[in-house]
Amino acid sequence: MKYSIGLYEKAMPNNLTIRQKLEYAKKANYDYIELSIDASEDKINRINMSKNERFDIIKDMYKTGITIDSLCVSALTKYALGDLDENISSRGIEIITGAIILARDLGARIVMIPGYDIYFGTSTNETRDKYIKNLKLIVNEAAKYGIYLGFETMENEFMNTTEKAMEYVNLVNSPYLNVYPDSGNITNAIKMYETDFAQDLKTAKGYLLALHLKETVPGKFREIPYGTGHVDFKTVIQTAWKLGVRKYVTEFWDLGKENWFDDLIFANKMMRNLLDRQGELKC
């Protein structure tokens, strides 16, 4: 296999155990899952798992043949690194530091961080300056453990394109800070700016860790079923492949449907069909 494709954990019902999620990902023909540390306390509390709990997950990965290759730390929306409230930003640093150590313990190499200075509030020069200061701190933590941080391109003006993410990658200038683009969010941005997806992604050549394959429609950024939005996945994957991306994650959400497992299979087949074609190209 010339690539690996992962499944976003939240595409499966929340009441499943991690072991069960690994098993379902295996049944749906995925290679790995992306673990979520969102703003809910039960997900944040994963950074406090005991050594035995972490070891149990490692054993589950070996038993199922499915690994946890990346973590998505969306808790940094609520606990933003640039928030001027020190209690909030300090909590964010605590969460991302714990997630980095958890990734190290589980063997994951990539930790995705959202591209916000502040989410619940107004972005200002002060929030940006604080964000940069704290960003440098967490990049040093990641470097200490050999974990790669990747900016996810988001839905607001602060970092909704790869080009904008690269401004901060270049500013920090560390091999442990790169870009983990979201195809759906970028598509919404380029439609608004009347620019080009391929040209935007090329601005991060040499800094692309992986790619989120997510569907969107103008003005909406989540819970859009594949094939009902405006993301050109053929162009997305062709461009990413030529730039050296070999890790992809289908990002979608469980919406409480009885046949949710069918959605896993559909997403996997859809994206593997496009990815398998790239393996024949000379890049």
Coordinates of C-alpha atoms in Angstrom, one line a residue:
M1 CA 0.0 0.0 0.0
K2 CA 1.4 3.4 -1.1
Y3 CA -0.7 5.4 1.4
S4 CA -2.6 5.0 4.6
I5 CA -6.1 6.2 5.3
G6 CA -7.5 6.9 8.7
L7 CA -10.9 7.3 10.2
Y8 CA -11.8 10.3 12.4
E9 CA -13.0 8.8 15.7
K10 CA -16.1 10.9 15.9
A11 CA -17.5 9.3 12.8
M12 CA -18.5 6.5 15.2
P13 CA -20.9 6.5 18.1
N14 CA -19.5 8.1 21.2
N15 CA -20.6 5.3 23.4
L16 CA -18.2 2.8 21.8
T17 CA -15.0 2.0 23.6
I18 CA -11.7 2.7 21.9
R19 CA -11.3 -1.0 21.4
Q20 CA -14.6 -1.2 19.6
K21 CA -13.8 1.8 17.5
L22 CA -10.5 0.1 16.4
E23 CA -12.5 -3.0 15.5
Y24 CA -15.1 -1.1 13.5
A25 CA -12.4 0.8 11.7
K26 CA -10.8 -2.5 10.8
K27 CA -14.1 -3.9 9.4
A28 CA -14.5 -0.8 7.3
N29 CA -11.1 -1.3 5.8
Y30 CA -9.3 1.7 7.4
D31 CA -5.6 1.6 8.4
Y32 CA -5.8 3.7 11.5
I33 CA -8.0 6.1 13.5
E34 CA -7.5 9.7 14.5
L35 CA -8.3 10.1 18.2
S36 CA -10.2 13.1 19.4
I37 CA -9.4 15.4 22.3
D38 CA -12.3 17.8 22.0
A39 CA -13.7 20.3 24.5
S40 CA -15.8 17.8 26.4
E41 CA -14.4 16.9 29.8
D42 CA -14.5 13.1 29.1
K43 CA -12.3 13.6 26.0
I44 CA -10.0 16.1 27.7
N45 CA -9.6 13.6 30.6
R46 CA -7.8 11.2 28.2
I47 CA -4.6 13.2 28.9
N48 CA -4.9 11.9 32.5
M49 CA -5.1 8.2 31.6
S50 CA -3.0 5.9 33.8
K51 CA -0.1 4.0 32.4
N52 CA -2.1 0.8 32.6
E53 CA -4.9 2.4 30.6
R54 CA -2.5 3.6 27.9
F55 CA -0.9 0.1 27.8
D56 CA -4.3 -1.5 27.3
I57 CA -4.9 0.7 24.3
I58 CA -1.5 -0.3 22.9
K59 CA -2.5 -3.9 23.3
D60 CA -5.8 -3.3 21.6
M61 CA -4.0 -1.7 18.7
Y62 CA -1.8 -4.8 18.3
K63 CA -4.7 -7.2 18.7
T64 CA -6.9 -5.4 16.1
G65 CA -4.1 -4.4 13.7
I66 CA -5.4 -0.8 13.7
T67 CA -3.2 1.9 15.1
I68 CA -3.8 5.4 16.4
D69 CA -1.6 7.5 14.2
S70 CA -2.8 11.0 15.0
L71 CA -4.7 13.1 17.6
C72 CA -7.1 15.9 16.9
V73 CA -6.9 18.4 19.8
S74 CA -10.0 20.5 19.0
A75 CA -10.3 21.4 22.7
L76 CA -8.1 24.4 21.8
T77 CA -11.2 26.1 20.5
K78 CA -12.6 26.4 24.0
Y79 CA -9.2 26.7 25.6
A80 CA -7.5 28.9 23.0
L81 CA -3.8 29.6 23.3
G82 CA -4.3 33.3 22.4
D83 CA -7.1 34.0 24.9
L84 CA -6.2 36.9 27.1
D85 CA -7.8 35.2 30.1
E86 CA -4.8 33.5 31.6
N87 CA -6.9 30.7 33.1
I88 CA -8.2 29.7 29.7
S89 CA -4.9 29.9 27.8
S90 CA -3.0 28.1 30.6
R91 CA -5.6 25.3 30.5
G92 CA -5.0 25.1 26.7
I93 CA -1.3 24.7 27.2
E94 CA -2.0 22.0 29.8
I95 CA -4.3 20.1 27.4
I96 CA -2.0 20.2 24.4
T97 CA 1.0 19.3 26.5
G98 CA -0.9 16.3 27.9
A99 CA -2.0 15.4 24.3
I100 CA 1.6 15.4 23.1
I101 CA 2.7 13.1 25.9
L102 CA -0.3 10.8 25.2
A103 CA 0.6 10.7 21.5
R104 CA 4.2 9.7 22.5
D105 CA 2.9 7.0 24.7
L106 CA 0.5 5.6 22.1
G107 CA 3.0 5.7 19.3
A108 CA 1.1 8.5 17.4
R109 CA 3.4 10.8 15.4
I110 CA 1.0 13.7 14.6
V111 CA -1.0 16.0 16.8
M112 CA -3.4 18.4 15.0
I113 CA -4.0 21.8 16.5
P114 CA -6.7 24.2 15.2
G115 CA -5.6 27.4 13.5
Y116 CA -7.2 29.9 15.9
D117 CA -5.6 32.5 18.2
I118 CA -9.0 32.8 19.8
Y119 CA -12.4 31.2 19.0
F120 CA -14.9 32.5 21.4
G121 CA -14.0 36.2 21.2
T122 CA -12.4 38.8 18.9
S123 CA -9.0 38.3 17.3
T124 CA -6.8 41.3 18.0
N125 CA -3.1 42.1 17.9
E126 CA -3.0 41.2 21.6
T127 CA -4.5 37.7 21.1
R128 CA -2.3 37.1 18.1
D129 CA 0.8 38.0 20.1
K130 CA -0.2 35.8 23.0
Y131 CA -0.9 33.0 20.5
I132 CA 2.5 33.2 19.0
K133 CA 4.2 33.2 22.4
N134 CA 2.3 30.1 23.6
L135 CA 2.6 28.5 20.2
K136 CA 6.4 28.6 20.5
L137 CA 6.1 27.0 24.0
I138 CA 4.0 24.1 22.8
V139 CA 6.2 23.5 19.7
N140 CA 9.2 23.2 22.1
E141 CA 7.2 20.6 24.1
A142 CA 6.5 18.7 20.9
A143 CA 10.1 18.8 19.8
K144 CA 11.1 17.4 23.2
Y145 CA 9.0 14.3 22.6
G146 CA 9.6 14.1 18.8
I147 CA 5.9 14.7 18.0
Y148 CA 4.8 16.7 14.9
L149 CA 2.2 19.4 15.4
G150 CA 0.1 20.3 12.4
F151 CA -2.1 23.3 11.9
E152 CA -5.6 22.5 10.7
T153 CA -6.9 25.1 8.4
M154 CA -10.1 26.4 10.0
E155 CA -13.3 28.3 9.1
N156 CA -12.4 31.8 10.2
E157 CA -10.2 34.5 8.6
F158 CA -7.3 33.8 11.0
M159 CA -6.2 30.6 9.3
N160 CA -8.6 29.3 6.7
T161 CA -6.0 28.7 4.0
T162 CA -2.7 26.8 3.8
E163 CA -1.0 30.0 2.9
K164 CA -2.1 31.6 6.1
A165 CA -1.0 28.6 8.1
M166 CA 2.5 28.8 6.5
E167 CA 2.9 32.3 7.9
Y168 CA 3.0 30.9 11.4
V169 CA 5.1 27.9 10.4
N170 CA 7.7 30.2 9.0
L171 CA 7.5 32.5 12.0
V172 CA 8.2 29.7 14.5
N173 CA 10.6 27.9 12.1
S174 CA 10.7 24.5 13.7
P175 CA 10.6 21.1 12.0
Y176 CA 8.0 20.1 14.6
L177 CA 5.4 22.6 13.4
N178 CA 3.8 21.9 10.0
V179 CA 0.4 22.0 8.3
Y180 CA -2.4 19.5 8.4
P181 CA -4.9 21.0 5.9
D182 CA -8.7 20.5 5.9
S183 CA -9.9 20.1 2.3
G184 CA -13.4 21.3 3.1
N185 CA -12.4 24.4 5.0
I186 CA -10.0 25.4 2.3
T187 CA -12.6 24.8 -0.4
N188 CA -15.0 27.2 1.3
A189 CA -12.1 29.8 1.6
I190 CA -11.0 29.6 -2.0
K191 CA -14.6 29.9 -3.2
M192 CA -15.0 33.0 -1.2
Y193 CA -11.6 34.5 -2.2
E194 CA -12.0 33.2 -5.8
T195 CA -8.6 31.5 -5.7
D196 CA -7.3 28.0 -6.5
F197 CA -7.1 24.9 -4.2
A198 CA -3.9 23.5 -5.8
Q199 CA -2.1 26.8 -5.7
D200 CA -3.0 27.3 -2.0
L201 CA -1.9 23.8 -1.0
K202 CA 1.4 24.2 -2.9
T203 CA 2.4 27.1 -0.5
A204 CA 3.1 24.4 2.1
K205 CA 5.2 22.1 -0.1
G206 CA 7.5 20.1 2.2
Y207 CA 5.4 20.9 5.3
L208 CA 2.3 18.8 4.7
L209 CA 1.9 16.1 7.4
A210 CA -1.5 14.7 6.3
L211 CA -4.8 15.8 4.9
H212 CA -8.4 15.9 6.2
L213 CA -10.8 14.7 3.5
K214 CA -14.0 16.6 4.6
E215 CA -17.1 17.7 2.7
T216 CA -18.5 21.2 2.9
V217 CA -20.9 23.6 1.3
P218 CA -20.6 27.4 1.2
G219 CA -21.0 28.7 4.7
K220 CA -21.2 25.3 6.4
F221 CA -18.2 23.4 7.6
R222 CA -19.3 20.1 9.1
E223 CA -21.9 17.3 9.0
I224 CA -22.2 17.5 5.2
P225 CA -22.5 14.0 3.7
Y226 CA -19.9 13.0 1.1
G227 CA -21.1 13.7 -2.4
T228 CA -23.6 16.4 -1.4
G229 CA -21.1 19.3 -1.1
H230 CA -18.7 21.2 -3.4
V231 CA -15.3 19.7 -2.5
D232 CA -13.5 18.4 -5.6
F233 CA -11.9 15.4 -3.9
K234 CA -10.3 14.3 -7.2
T235 CA -8.3 17.5 -7.5
V236 CA -7.7 17.6 -3.7
I237 CA -6.1 14.2 -3.7
Q238 CA -4.2 14.6 -6.9
T239 CA -2.7 17.8 -5.7
A240 CA -1.8 16.5 -2.2
W241 CA -0.4 13.3 -3.7
K242 CA 1.9 15.3 -6.0
L243 CA 3.1 17.3 -3.0
G244 CA 4.0 14.1 -1.2
V245 CA 1.1 13.6 1.1
R246 CA 0.6 9.9 1.9
K247 CA -1.6 10.0 5.0
Y248 CA -5.3 10.9 4.7
V249 CA -8.2 11.0 7.1
T250 CA -11.9 10.9 6.3
E251 CA -13.4 13.5 8.6
F252 CA -17.1 13.2 9.2
W253 CA -19.4 12.8 12.2
D254 CA -21.8 10.2 13.6
L255 CA -25.3 11.8 13.3
G256 CA -27.1 9.1 15.2
K257 CA -28.1 7.2 12.2
E258 CA -29.0 3.5 12.7
N259 CA -26.9 2.5 9.7
W260 CA -23.8 4.6 10.7
F261 CA -21.5 1.8 9.8
D262 CA -22.5 2.0 6.2
D263 CA -21.2 5.5 6.1
L264 CA -17.8 4.3 7.2
I265 CA -17.7 1.8 4.4
F266 CA -19.0 4.4 1.8
A267 CA -16.4 7.0 2.8
N268 CA -13.6 4.4 2.7
K269 CA -14.5 3.1 -0.7
M270 CA -15.0 6.6 -2.1
M271 CA -11.6 7.8 -1.0
R272 CA -9.6 4.6 -1.7
N273 CA -11.0 4.6 -5.2
L274 CA -9.4 8.1 -5.7
L275 CA -6.2 7.2 -3.8
D276 CA -5.6 3.9 -5.6
R277 CA -5.5 5.8 -8.9
Q278 CA -2.7 8.1 -7.6
G279 CA -0.5 5.1 -6.9
E280 CA -0.2 4.6 -10.7
L281 CA 1.0 8.2 -11.3
K282 CA 4.6 9.2 -11.6
C283 CA 5.0 12.2 -9.3

